[in-house]
mmCIF file with all atom_site columns, C-alpha atoms in Angstrom:
data_model
loop_
_atom_site.group_PDB
_atom_site.id
_atom_site.type_symbol
_atom_site.label_atom_id
_atom_site.label_alt_id
_atom_site.label_comp_id
_atom_site.label_asym_id
_atom_site.label_entity_id
_atom_site.label_seq_id
_atom_site.pdbx_PDB_ins_code
_atom_site.Cartn_x
_atom_site.Cartn_y
_atom_site.Cartn_z
_atom_site.occupancy
_atom_site.B_iso_or_equiv
_atom_site.pdbx_formal_charge
_atom_site.auth_seq_id
_atom_site.auth_comp_id
_atom_site.auth_asym_id
_atom_site.auth_atom_id
_atom_site.pdbx_PDB_model_num
ATOM 1   C CA . LEU Q 1 1   ? 71.499 -21.514 167.047 1.00 0.00 ? 1192 LEU Q CA 1
ATOM 2   C CA . ALA Q 1 2   ? 68.847 -21.828 169.755 1.00 0.00 ? 1193 ALA Q CA 1
ATOM 3   C CA . VAL Q 1 3   ? 68.862 -21.977 173.460 1.00 0.00 ? 1194 VAL Q CA 1
ATOM 4   C CA . GLY Q 1 4   ? 66.187 -22.352 175.699 1.00 0.00 ? 1195 GLY Q CA 1
ATOM 5   C CA . SER Q 1 5   ? 65.277 -22.558 179.540 1.00 0.00 ? 1196 SER Q CA 1
ATOM 6   C CA . CYS Q 1 6   ? 62.105 -22.895 182.009 1.00 0.00 ? 1197 CYS Q CA 1
ATOM 7   C CA . HIS Q 1 7   ? 61.898 -19.603 184.215 1.00 0.00 ? 1198 HIS Q CA 1
ATOM 8   C CA . ILE Q 1 8   ? 57.995 -18.941 184.624 1.00 0.00 ? 1199 ILE Q CA 1
ATOM 9   C CA . ASP Q 1 9   ? 56.138 -22.442 184.681 1.00 0.00 ? 1200 ASP Q CA 1
ATOM 10  C CA . LYS Q 1 10  ? 57.911 -25.156 186.278 1.00 0.00 ? 1201 LYS Q CA 1
ATOM 11  C CA . SER Q 1 11  ? 55.133 -27.660 185.635 1.00 0.00 ? 1202 SER Q CA 1
ATOM 12  C CA . ILE Q 1 12  ? 56.671 -28.176 181.961 1.00 0.00 ? 1203 ILE Q CA 1
ATOM 13  C CA . GLU Q 1 13  ? 60.249 -28.458 182.766 1.00 0.00 ? 1204 GLU Q CA 1
ATOM 14  C CA . ASP Q 1 14  ? 60.129 -31.963 182.742 1.00 0.00 ? 1205 ASP Q CA 1
ATOM 15  C CA . LEU Q 1 15  ? 58.446 -32.327 179.310 1.00 0.00 ? 1206 LEU Q CA 1
ATOM 16  C CA . PRO Q 1 16  ? 60.679 -33.809 176.326 1.00 0.00 ? 1207 PRO Q CA 1
ATOM 17  C CA . GLY Q 1 17  ? 62.787 -31.269 174.316 1.00 0.00 ? 1208 GLY Q CA 1
ATOM 18  C CA . SER Q 1 18  ? 61.633 -27.664 173.576 1.00 0.00 ? 1209 SER Q CA 1
ATOM 19  C CA . GLU Q 1 19  ? 58.508 -28.340 175.216 1.00 0.00 ? 1210 GLU Q CA 1
ATOM 20  C CA . ALA Q 1 20  ? 60.257 -27.729 178.374 1.00 0.00 ? 1211 ALA Q CA 1
ATOM 21  C CA . PHE Q 1 21  ? 61.077 -24.233 177.421 1.00 0.00 ? 1212 PHE Q CA 1
ATOM 22  C CA . ASP Q 1 22  ? 59.123 -20.970 178.484 1.00 0.00 ? 1213 ASP Q CA 1
ATOM 23  C CA . THR Q 1 23  ? 61.620 -18.837 177.166 1.00 0.00 ? 1214 THR Q CA 1
ATOM 24  C CA . ALA Q 1 24  ? 63.869 -19.291 174.154 1.00 0.00 ? 1215 ALA Q CA 1
ATOM 25  C CA . SER Q 1 25  ? 66.147 -17.372 171.892 1.00 0.00 ? 1216 SER Q CA 1
ATOM 26  C CA . CYS Q 1 26  ? 67.235 -18.196 168.242 1.00 0.00 ? 1217 CYS Q CA 1
ATOM 27  C CA . ILE Q 1 27  ? 69.883 -16.805 165.900 1.00 0.00 ? 1218 ILE Q CA 1
ATOM 28  C CA . VAL Q 1 28  ? 69.276 -17.488 161.951 1.00 0.00 ? 1219 VAL Q CA 1
ATOM 29  C CA . ARG Q 1 29  ? 72.732 -17.041 160.144 1.00 0.00 ? 1220 ARG Q CA 1
ATOM 30  C CA . TYR Q 1 30  ? 71.808 -16.898 156.131 1.00 0.00 ? 1221 TYR Q CA 1
ATOM 31  C CA . PRO Q 1 31  ? 74.561 -17.675 153.519 1.00 0.00 ? 1222 PRO Q CA 1
ATOM 32  C CA . ASN Q 1 32  ? 75.365 -14.092 152.678 1.00 0.00 ? 1223 ASN Q CA 1
ATOM 33  C CA . GLY Q 1 33  ? 76.202 -13.162 156.167 1.00 0.00 ? 1224 GLY Q CA 1
ATOM 34  C CA . VAL Q 1 34  ? 72.832 -11.719 157.273 1.00 0.00 ? 1225 VAL Q CA 1
ATOM 35  C CA . SER Q 1 35  ? 71.867 -12.755 160.487 1.00 0.00 ? 1226 SER Q CA 1
ATOM 36  C CA . ALA Q 1 36  ? 68.149 -12.443 162.254 1.00 0.00 ? 1227 ALA Q CA 1
ATOM 37  C CA . MET Q 1 37  ? 67.177 -13.058 166.120 1.00 0.00 ? 1228 MET Q CA 1
ATOM 38  C CA . VAL Q 1 38  ? 63.969 -14.475 167.475 1.00 0.00 ? 1229 VAL Q CA 1
ATOM 39  C CA . ASP Q 1 39  ? 63.286 -14.112 171.014 1.00 0.00 ? 1230 ASP Q CA 1
ATOM 40  C CA . VAL Q 1 40  ? 60.192 -15.875 172.444 1.00 0.00 ? 1231 VAL Q CA 1
ATOM 41  C CA . CYS Q 1 41  ? 58.520 -16.127 176.043 1.00 0.00 ? 1232 CYS Q CA 1
ATOM 42  C CA . ARG Q 1 42  ? 55.141 -17.968 176.751 1.00 0.00 ? 1233 ARG Q CA 1
ATOM 43  C CA . GLN Q 1 43  ? 54.111 -15.420 179.038 1.00 0.00 ? 1234 GLN Q CA 1
ATOM 44  C CA . SER Q 1 44  ? 53.212 -11.593 178.373 1.00 0.00 ? 1235 SER Q CA 1
ATOM 45  C CA . SER Q 1 45  ? 51.529 -9.915  181.200 1.00 0.00 ? 1236 SER Q CA 1
ATOM 46  C CA . TYR Q 1 46  ? 50.817 -6.654  178.932 1.00 0.00 ? 1237 TYR Q CA 1
ATOM 47  C CA . GLY Q 1 47  ? 48.825 -8.723  176.214 1.00 0.00 ? 1238 GLY Q CA 1
ATOM 48  C CA . TYR Q 1 48  ? 49.713 -10.612 173.194 1.00 0.00 ? 1239 TYR Q CA 1
ATOM 49  C CA . ASP Q 1 49  ? 53.110 -9.431  172.335 1.00 0.00 ? 1240 ASP Q CA 1
ATOM 50  C CA . GLN Q 1 50  ? 54.557 -10.167 168.812 1.00 0.00 ? 1241 GLN Q CA 1
ATOM 51  C CA . ARG Q 1 51  ? 56.945 -7.319  167.225 1.00 0.00 ? 1242 ARG Q CA 1
ATOM 52  C CA . ALA Q 1 52  ? 59.270 -7.260  164.362 1.00 0.00 ? 1243 ALA Q CA 1
ATOM 53  C CA . GLU Q 1 53  ? 62.052 -5.052  163.222 1.00 0.00 ? 1244 GLU Q CA 1
ATOM 54  C CA . VAL Q 1 54  ? 64.164 -5.595  160.025 1.00 0.00 ? 1245 VAL Q CA 1
ATOM 55  C CA . LEU Q 1 55  ? 67.218 -3.201  159.935 1.00 0.00 ? 1246 LEU Q CA 1
ATOM 56  C CA . GLY Q 1 56  ? 68.687 -2.539  156.417 1.00 0.00 ? 1247 GLY Q CA 1
ATOM 57  C CA . THR Q 1 57  ? 71.580 -0.059  155.033 1.00 0.00 ? 1248 THR Q CA 1
ATOM 58  C CA . SER Q 1 58  ? 68.921 2.492   153.986 1.00 0.00 ? 1249 SER Q CA 1
ATOM 59  C CA . GLY Q 1 59  ? 66.238 2.414   156.794 1.00 0.00 ? 1250 GLY Q CA 1
ATOM 60  C CA . MET Q 1 60  ? 64.290 0.308   158.951 1.00 0.00 ? 1251 MET Q CA 1
ATOM 61  C CA . ILE Q 1 61  ? 60.587 -1.459  158.787 1.00 0.00 ? 1252 ILE Q CA 1
ATOM 62  C CA . ALA Q 1 62  ? 58.740 -2.245  162.051 1.00 0.00 ? 1253 ALA Q CA 1
ATOM 63  C CA . THR Q 1 63  ? 55.565 -3.914  162.847 1.00 0.00 ? 1254 THR Q CA 1
ATOM 64  C CA . ASP Q 1 64  ? 54.015 -3.142  166.309 1.00 0.00 ? 1255 ASP Q CA 1
ATOM 65  C CA . ASN Q 1 65  ? 51.314 -4.768  168.520 1.00 0.00 ? 1256 ASN Q CA 1
ATOM 66  C CA . VAL Q 1 66  ? 47.610 -4.402  167.743 1.00 0.00 ? 1257 VAL Q CA 1
ATOM 67  C CA . TYR Q 1 67  ? 45.535 -2.346  170.185 1.00 0.00 ? 1258 TYR Q CA 1
ATOM 68  C CA . PRO Q 1 68  ? 41.759 -2.216  170.660 1.00 0.00 ? 1259 PRO Q CA 1
ATOM 69  C CA . ASN Q 1 69  ? 41.848 1.390   169.692 1.00 0.00 ? 1260 ASN Q CA 1
ATOM 70  C CA . THR Q 1 70  ? 44.118 4.059   169.035 1.00 0.00 ? 1261 THR Q CA 1
ATOM 71  C CA . ALA Q 1 71  ? 43.561 6.536   172.141 1.00 0.00 ? 1262 ALA Q CA 1
ATOM 72  C CA . LYS Q 1 72  ? 46.629 7.405   173.969 1.00 0.00 ? 1263 LYS Q CA 1
ATOM 73  C CA . ILE Q 1 73  ? 47.179 9.212   177.197 1.00 0.00 ? 1264 ILE Q CA 1
ATOM 74  C CA . TYR Q 1 74  ? 49.546 11.798  178.026 1.00 0.00 ? 1265 TYR Q CA 1
ATOM 75  C CA . LYS Q 1 75  ? 49.801 12.475  181.891 1.00 0.00 ? 1266 LYS Q CA 1
ATOM 76  C CA . ASN Q 1 76  ? 52.756 13.776  184.089 1.00 0.00 ? 1267 ASN Q CA 1
ATOM 77  C CA . ASP Q 1 77  ? 53.363 10.174  185.444 1.00 0.00 ? 1268 ASP Q CA 1
ATOM 78  C CA . TYR Q 1 78  ? 52.353 8.346   182.412 1.00 0.00 ? 1269 TYR Q CA 1
ATOM 79  C CA . THR Q 1 79  ? 52.461 8.550   178.464 1.00 0.00 ? 1270 THR Q CA 1
ATOM 80  C CA . GLY Q 1 80  ? 51.315 5.694   176.357 1.00 0.00 ? 1271 GLY Q CA 1
ATOM 81  C CA . ASN Q 1 81  ? 48.393 3.583   175.009 1.00 0.00 ? 1272 ASN Q CA 1
ATOM 82  C CA . ALA Q 1 82  ? 45.055 3.937   176.686 1.00 0.00 ? 1273 ALA Q CA 1
ATOM 83  C CA . ASP Q 1 83  ? 44.642 0.031   176.538 1.00 0.00 ? 1274 ASP Q CA 1
ATOM 84  C CA . MET Q 1 84  ? 46.684 -2.951  176.752 1.00 0.00 ? 1275 MET Q CA 1
ATOM 85  C CA . PRO Q 1 85  ? 47.321 -4.868  173.464 1.00 0.00 ? 1276 PRO Q CA 1
ATOM 86  C CA . PHE Q 1 86  ? 44.727 -7.566  172.412 1.00 0.00 ? 1277 PHE Q CA 1
ATOM 87  C CA . ASP Q 1 87  ? 45.461 -10.875 174.770 1.00 0.00 ? 1278 ASP Q CA 1
ATOM 88  C CA . PHE Q 1 88  ? 44.532 -13.414 172.549 1.00 0.00 ? 1279 PHE Q CA 1
ATOM 89  C CA . PHE Q 1 89  ? 45.722 -14.475 168.779 1.00 0.00 ? 1280 PHE Q CA 1
ATOM 90  C CA . LEU Q 1 90  ? 42.446 -14.629 167.569 1.00 0.00 ? 1281 LEU Q CA 1
ATOM 91  C CA . SER Q 1 91  ? 41.681 -11.149 168.139 1.00 0.00 ? 1282 SER Q CA 1
ATOM 92  C CA . ARG Q 1 92  ? 45.316 -10.047 167.337 1.00 0.00 ? 1283 ARG Q CA 1
ATOM 93  C CA . TYR Q 1 93  ? 45.267 -11.826 163.813 1.00 0.00 ? 1284 TYR Q CA 1
ATOM 94  C CA . PHE Q 1 94  ? 41.399 -11.407 163.023 1.00 0.00 ? 1285 PHE Q CA 1
ATOM 95  C CA . GLU Q 1 95  ? 42.106 -9.505  159.903 1.00 0.00 ? 1286 GLU Q CA 1
ATOM 96  C CA . ALA Q 1 96  ? 44.764 -11.726 158.797 1.00 0.00 ? 1287 ALA Q CA 1
ATOM 97  C CA . TYR Q 1 97  ? 42.174 -15.041 159.261 1.00 0.00 ? 1288 TYR Q CA 1
ATOM 98  C CA . VAL Q 1 98  ? 39.459 -13.254 157.457 1.00 0.00 ? 1289 VAL Q CA 1
ATOM 99  C CA . THR Q 1 99  ? 42.102 -12.326 154.400 1.00 0.00 ? 1290 THR Q CA 1
ATOM 100 C CA . GLU Q 1 100 ? 43.534 -15.885 154.268 1.00 0.00 ? 1291 GLU Q CA 1
ATOM 101 C CA . THR Q 1 101 ? 39.941 -17.387 154.128 1.00 0.00 ? 1292 THR Q CA 1
ATOM 102 C CA . GLU Q 1 102 ? 39.139 -15.153 151.371 1.00 0.00 ? 1293 GLU Q CA 1
ATOM 103 C CA . ALA Q 1 103 ? 42.027 -15.939 149.581 1.00 0.00 ? 1294 ALA Q CA 1
ATOM 104 C CA . PHE Q 1 104 ? 41.460 -19.574 149.980 1.00 0.00 ? 1295 PHE Q CA 1
ATOM 105 C CA . CYS Q 1 105 ? 38.077 -19.403 148.494 1.00 0.00 ? 1296 CYS Q CA 1
ATOM 106 C CA . GLU Q 1 106 ? 38.856 -17.274 145.834 1.00 0.00 ? 1297 GLU Q CA 1
ATOM 107 C CA . SER Q 1 107 ? 41.426 -19.729 144.536 1.00 0.00 ? 1298 SER Q CA 1
ATOM 108 C CA . LEU Q 1 108 ? 38.925 -22.514 144.873 1.00 0.00 ? 1299 LEU Q CA 1
ATOM 109 C CA . VAL Q 1 109 ? 36.021 -20.459 142.605 1.00 0.00 ? 1300 VAL Q CA 1
ATOM 110 C CA . ASN Q 1 110 ? 38.794 -19.103 140.113 1.00 0.00 ? 1301 ASN Q CA 1
ATOM 111 C CA . ASP Q 1 111 ? 41.110 -22.361 140.162 1.00 0.00 ? 1302 ASP Q CA 1
ATOM 112 C CA . SER Q 1 112 ? 43.770 -20.221 140.920 1.00 0.00 ? 1303 SER Q CA 1
ATOM 113 C CA . ALA Q 1 113 ? 47.129 -20.617 143.007 1.00 0.00 ? 1304 ALA Q CA 1
ATOM 114 C CA . VAL Q 1 114 ? 46.923 -19.606 146.684 1.00 0.00 ? 1305 VAL Q CA 1
ATOM 115 C CA . PRO Q 1 115 ? 49.026 -16.716 147.737 1.00 0.00 ? 1306 PRO Q CA 1
ATOM 116 C CA . CYS Q 1 116 ? 50.685 -18.969 150.319 1.00 0.00 ? 1307 CYS Q CA 1
ATOM 117 C CA . THR Q 1 117 ? 51.618 -22.611 149.452 1.00 0.00 ? 1308 THR Q CA 1
ATOM 118 C CA . GLY Q 1 118 ? 52.897 -25.791 151.314 1.00 0.00 ? 1309 GLY Q CA 1
ATOM 119 C CA . ILE Q 1 119 ? 56.192 -24.497 150.472 1.00 0.00 ? 1310 ILE Q CA 1
ATOM 120 C CA . ASP Q 1 120 ? 55.722 -21.439 152.676 1.00 0.00 ? 1311 ASP Q CA 1
ATOM 121 C CA . GLY Q 1 121 ? 54.642 -23.777 155.463 1.00 0.00 ? 1312 GLY Q CA 1
ATOM 122 C CA . LEU Q 1 122 ? 57.301 -26.115 154.630 1.00 0.00 ? 1313 LEU Q CA 1
ATOM 123 C CA . ILE Q 1 123 ? 60.022 -23.281 155.462 1.00 0.00 ? 1314 ILE Q CA 1
ATOM 124 C CA . ALA Q 1 124 ? 58.688 -22.079 158.812 1.00 0.00 ? 1315 ALA Q CA 1
ATOM 125 C CA . LEU Q 1 125 ? 58.590 -26.355 159.737 1.00 0.00 ? 1316 LEU Q CA 1
ATOM 126 C CA . VAL Q 1 126 ? 62.005 -26.553 158.811 1.00 0.00 ? 1317 VAL Q CA 1
ATOM 127 C CA . MET Q 1 127 ? 63.345 -23.602 160.602 1.00 0.00 ? 1318 MET Q CA 1
ATOM 128 C CA . SER Q 1 128 ? 61.322 -24.760 163.821 1.00 0.00 ? 1319 SER Q CA 1
ATOM 129 C CA . LEU Q 1 129 ? 62.935 -28.220 163.782 1.00 0.00 ? 1320 LEU Q CA 1
ATOM 130 C CA . ALA Q 1 130 ? 66.056 -26.937 163.116 1.00 0.00 ? 1321 ALA Q CA 1
ATOM 131 C CA . ALA Q 1 131 ? 66.022 -24.751 166.118 1.00 0.00 ? 1322 ALA Q CA 1
ATOM 132 C CA . ASP Q 1 132 ? 64.527 -27.585 168.214 1.00 0.00 ? 1323 ASP Q CA 1
ATOM 133 C CA . LYS Q 1 133 ? 67.445 -29.602 167.336 1.00 0.00 ? 1324 LYS Q CA 1
ATOM 134 C CA . SER Q 1 134 ? 70.140 -26.890 167.697 1.00 0.00 ? 1325 SER Q CA 1
ATOM 135 C CA . ALA Q 1 135 ? 68.611 -26.373 171.485 1.00 0.00 ? 1326 ALA Q CA 1
ATOM 136 C CA . ALA Q 1 136 ? 69.026 -30.113 172.035 1.00 0.00 ? 1327 ALA Q CA 1
ATOM 137 C CA . GLU Q 1 137 ? 72.464 -30.618 170.853 1.00 0.00 ? 1328 GLU Q CA 1
ATOM 138 C CA . GLY Q 1 138 ? 73.799 -27.386 171.554 1.00 0.00 ? 1329 GLY Q CA 1
ATOM 139 C CA . ARG Q 1 139 ? 75.403 -26.457 168.031 1.00 0.00 ? 1330 ARG Q CA 1
ATOM 140 C CA . TRP Q 1 140 ? 74.473 -24.541 164.761 1.00 0.00 ? 1331 TRP Q CA 1
ATOM 141 C CA . VAL Q 1 141 ? 72.193 -26.655 162.531 1.00 0.00 ? 1332 VAL Q CA 1
ATOM 142 C CA . LYS Q 1 142 ? 72.077 -26.079 159.232 1.00 0.00 ? 1333 LYS Q CA 1
ATOM 143 C CA . PHE Q 1 143 ? 68.521 -26.277 157.053 1.00 0.00 ? 1334 PHE Q CA 1
ATOM 144 C CA . SER Q 1 144 ? 69.884 -28.590 154.834 1.00 0.00 ? 1335 SER Q CA 1
ATOM 145 C CA . GLU Q 1 145 ? 70.187 -31.313 157.517 1.00 0.00 ? 1336 GLU Q CA 1
ATOM 146 C CA . ILE Q 1 146 ? 66.535 -30.883 158.428 1.00 0.00 ? 1337 ILE Q CA 1
ATOM 147 C CA . ILE Q 1 147 ? 65.027 -30.893 154.850 1.00 0.00 ? 1338 ILE Q CA 1
ATOM 148 C CA . GLU Q 1 148 ? 66.078 -34.183 153.610 1.00 0.00 ? 1339 GLU Q CA 1
ATOM 149 C CA . GLN Q 1 149 ? 64.374 -35.618 156.946 1.00 0.00 ? 1340 GLN Q CA 1
ATOM 150 C CA . VAL Q 1 150 ? 61.280 -33.505 156.439 1.00 0.00 ? 1341 VAL Q CA 1
ATOM 151 C CA . TYR Q 1 151 ? 60.412 -33.329 152.842 1.00 0.00 ? 1342 TYR Q CA 1
ATOM 152 C CA . CYS Q 1 152 ? 62.832 -35.571 150.886 1.00 0.00 ? 1343 CYS Q CA 1
ATOM 153 C CA . VAL Q 1 153 ? 60.949 -38.958 151.815 1.00 0.00 ? 1344 VAL Q CA 1
ATOM 154 C CA . ASN Q 1 154 ? 60.353 -39.713 148.255 1.00 0.00 ? 1345 ASN Q CA 1
ATOM 155 C CA . PRO Q 1 155 ? 61.968 -38.342 144.764 1.00 0.00 ? 1346 PRO Q CA 1
ATOM 156 C CA . THR Q 1 156 ? 58.813 -36.155 143.968 1.00 0.00 ? 1347 THR Q CA 1
ATOM 157 C CA . GLU Q 1 157 ? 58.988 -34.076 147.089 1.00 0.00 ? 1348 GLU Q CA 1
ATOM 158 C CA . CYS Q 1 158 ? 62.877 -33.864 146.936 1.00 0.00 ? 1349 CYS Q CA 1
ATOM 159 C CA . SER Q 1 159 ? 62.831 -32.398 143.665 1.00 0.00 ? 1350 SER Q CA 1
ATOM 160 C CA . LEU Q 1 160 ? 59.932 -30.158 144.303 1.00 0.00 ? 1351 LEU Q CA 1
ATOM 161 C CA . ILE Q 1 161 ? 61.851 -28.178 147.206 1.00 0.00 ? 1352 ILE Q CA 1
ATOM 162 C CA . ALA Q 1 162 ? 65.069 -28.451 145.162 1.00 0.00 ? 1353 ALA Q CA 1
ATOM 163 C CA . ASN Q 1 163 ? 63.617 -26.526 142.011 1.00 0.00 ? 1354 ASN Q CA 1
ATOM 164 C CA . ASP Q 1 164 ? 61.751 -24.118 144.283 1.00 0.00 ? 1355 ASP Q CA 1
ATOM 165 C CA . ALA Q 1 165 ? 63.080 -20.520 143.717 1.00 0.00 ? 1356 ALA Q CA 1
ATOM 166 C CA . MET Q 1 166 ? 61.860 -19.351 147.190 1.00 0.00 ? 1357 MET Q CA 1
ATOM 167 C CA . PHE Q 1 167 ? 64.430 -21.209 148.929 1.00 0.00 ? 1358 PHE Q CA 1
ATOM 168 C CA . PRO Q 1 168 ? 67.899 -19.828 149.777 1.00 0.00 ? 1359 PRO Q CA 1
ATOM 169 C CA . GLU Q 1 169 ? 70.762 -22.087 149.270 1.00 0.00 ? 1360 GLU Q CA 1
ATOM 170 C CA . GLY Q 1 170 ? 70.855 -23.344 152.628 1.00 0.00 ? 1361 GLY Q CA 1
ATOM 171 C CA . PHE Q 1 171 ? 67.221 -25.141 152.215 1.00 0.00 ? 1362 PHE Q CA 1
ATOM 172 C CA . LYS Q 1 172 ? 67.925 -27.324 149.157 1.00 0.00 ? 1363 LYS Q CA 1
ATOM 173 C CA . PRO Q 1 173 ? 68.705 -30.828 149.733 1.00 0.00 ? 1364 PRO Q CA 1
ATOM 174 C CA . THR Q 1 174 ? 72.232 -32.259 149.659 1.00 0.00 ? 1365 THR Q CA 1
ATOM 175 C CA . GLY Q 1 175 ? 71.399 -35.376 147.907 1.00 0.00 ? 1366 GLY Q CA 1
ATOM 176 C CA . ASP Q 1 176 ? 71.653 -35.794 144.099 1.00 0.00 ? 1367 ASP Q CA 1
ATOM 177 C CA . ILE Q 1 177 ? 68.514 -35.333 142.370 1.00 0.00 ? 1368 ILE Q CA 1
ATOM 178 C CA . LYS Q 1 178 ? 69.512 -35.162 138.795 1.00 0.00 ? 1369 LYS Q CA 1
ATOM 179 C CA . SER Q 1 179 ? 67.839 -38.355 137.857 1.00 0.00 ? 1370 SER Q CA 1
ATOM 180 C CA . LEU Q 1 180 ? 64.187 -37.131 139.293 1.00 0.00 ? 1371 LEU Q CA 1
ATOM 181 C CA . ASN Q 1 181 ? 63.157 -35.011 136.489 1.00 0.00 ? 1372 ASN Q CA 1
ATOM 182 C CA . GLU Q 1 182 ? 61.586 -37.897 134.584 1.00 0.00 ? 1373 GLU Q CA 1
ATOM 183 C CA . ILE Q 1 183 ? 59.524 -39.022 137.583 1.00 0.00 ? 1374 ILE Q CA 1
ATOM 184 C CA . VAL Q 1 184 ? 58.609 -35.747 139.333 1.00 0.00 ? 1375 VAL Q CA 1
ATOM 185 C CA . VAL Q 1 185 ? 54.705 -34.408 139.221 1.00 0.00 ? 1376 VAL Q CA 1
ATOM 186 C CA . PRO Q 1 186 ? 54.205 -31.374 138.110 1.00 0.00 ? 1377 PRO Q CA 1
ATOM 187 C CA . ASP Q 1 187 ? 53.537 -28.678 140.839 1.00 0.00 ? 1378 ASP Q CA 1
ATOM 188 C CA . VAL Q 1 188 ? 49.549 -27.887 141.378 1.00 0.00 ? 1379 VAL Q CA 1
ATOM 189 C CA . ASP Q 1 189 ? 49.917 -24.222 141.057 1.00 0.00 ? 1380 ASP Q CA 1
ATOM 190 C CA . GLN Q 1 190 ? 51.818 -24.477 138.017 1.00 0.00 ? 1381 GLN Q CA 1
ATOM 191 C CA . LYS Q 1 191 ? 49.214 -26.154 136.211 1.00 0.00 ? 1382 LYS Q CA 1
ATOM 192 C CA . LYS Q 1 192 ? 46.845 -23.343 137.696 1.00 0.00 ? 1383 LYS Q CA 1
ATOM 193 C CA . GLU Q 1 193 ? 48.579 -20.542 135.776 1.00 0.00 ? 1384 GLU Q CA 1
ATOM 194 C CA . GLU Q 1 194 ? 45.540 -20.084 133.638 1.00 0.00 ? 1385 GLU Q CA 1
ATOM 195 C CA . GLY Q 1 195 ? 42.214 -19.221 135.713 1.00 0.00 ? 1386 GLY Q CA 1
ATOM 196 C CA . PHE Q 1 196 ? 38.897 -21.129 134.942 1.00 0.00 ? 1387 PHE Q CA 1
ATOM 197 C CA . ALA Q 1 197 ? 37.670 -17.986 133.233 1.00 0.00 ? 1388 ALA Q CA 1
ATOM 198 C CA . ASP Q 1 198 ? 40.933 -18.248 130.646 1.00 0.00 ? 1389 ASP Q CA 1
ATOM 199 C CA . LYS Q 1 199 ? 40.225 -21.867 129.986 1.00 0.00 ? 1390 LYS Q CA 1
ATOM 200 C CA . PHE Q 1 200 ? 36.416 -21.503 129.743 1.00 0.00 ? 1391 PHE Q CA 1
ATOM 201 C CA . LYS Q 1 201 ? 37.043 -18.463 126.938 1.00 0.00 ? 1392 LYS Q CA 1
ATOM 202 C CA . LYS Q 1 202 ? 39.255 -20.853 124.999 1.00 0.00 ? 1393 LYS Q CA 1
ATOM 203 C CA . ILE Q 1 203 ? 36.958 -23.639 124.698 1.00 0.00 ? 1394 ILE Q CA 1
ATOM 204 C CA . PHE Q 1 204 ? 33.927 -21.534 123.899 1.00 0.00 ? 1395 PHE Q CA 1
ATOM 205 C CA . GLY Q 1 205 ? 35.500 -18.330 122.250 1.00 0.00 ? 1396 GLY Q CA 1
#
């Protein structure tokens, strides 16, 4: 369930759909009853603000913003970081971009599967489109409503997502795919279970 509004930049309020939102909230409700909340805003006067918390029965894990340094100031009128968080996403996620580039190059060199596949990107896309539809129609939207529009444009794609263990029940297509096994193209990453070195050893001993 998603809602959005325009409070900061009135120049965008005439744009179509969620493009007119500068502030929005979304609740994701999973089949097992677990819920997740996302709050977003296009403006943050104190830096690039992206934090996350996961609460569990035995504890909590949290990620904080990234700062240029670890220096902190302790005064009688202020206690906190000496600098603001990074104010641009390229600075905020510099190490992440380097790591993903290295992983991609490694998969090319070793002919191995990449850590993040198209399925991972698809999950994010489906959730985004579901939130957009929810805000537009003012109702809860199931992921299964979106997944057929996005991925099941042909039998091969539909079967790939239905058979992927990464997807919760709500993500799976609602259509009948029992007859697709004979025409489905094997997943590329399944073909890469063995790296180039393993294949070389088999051929040349």
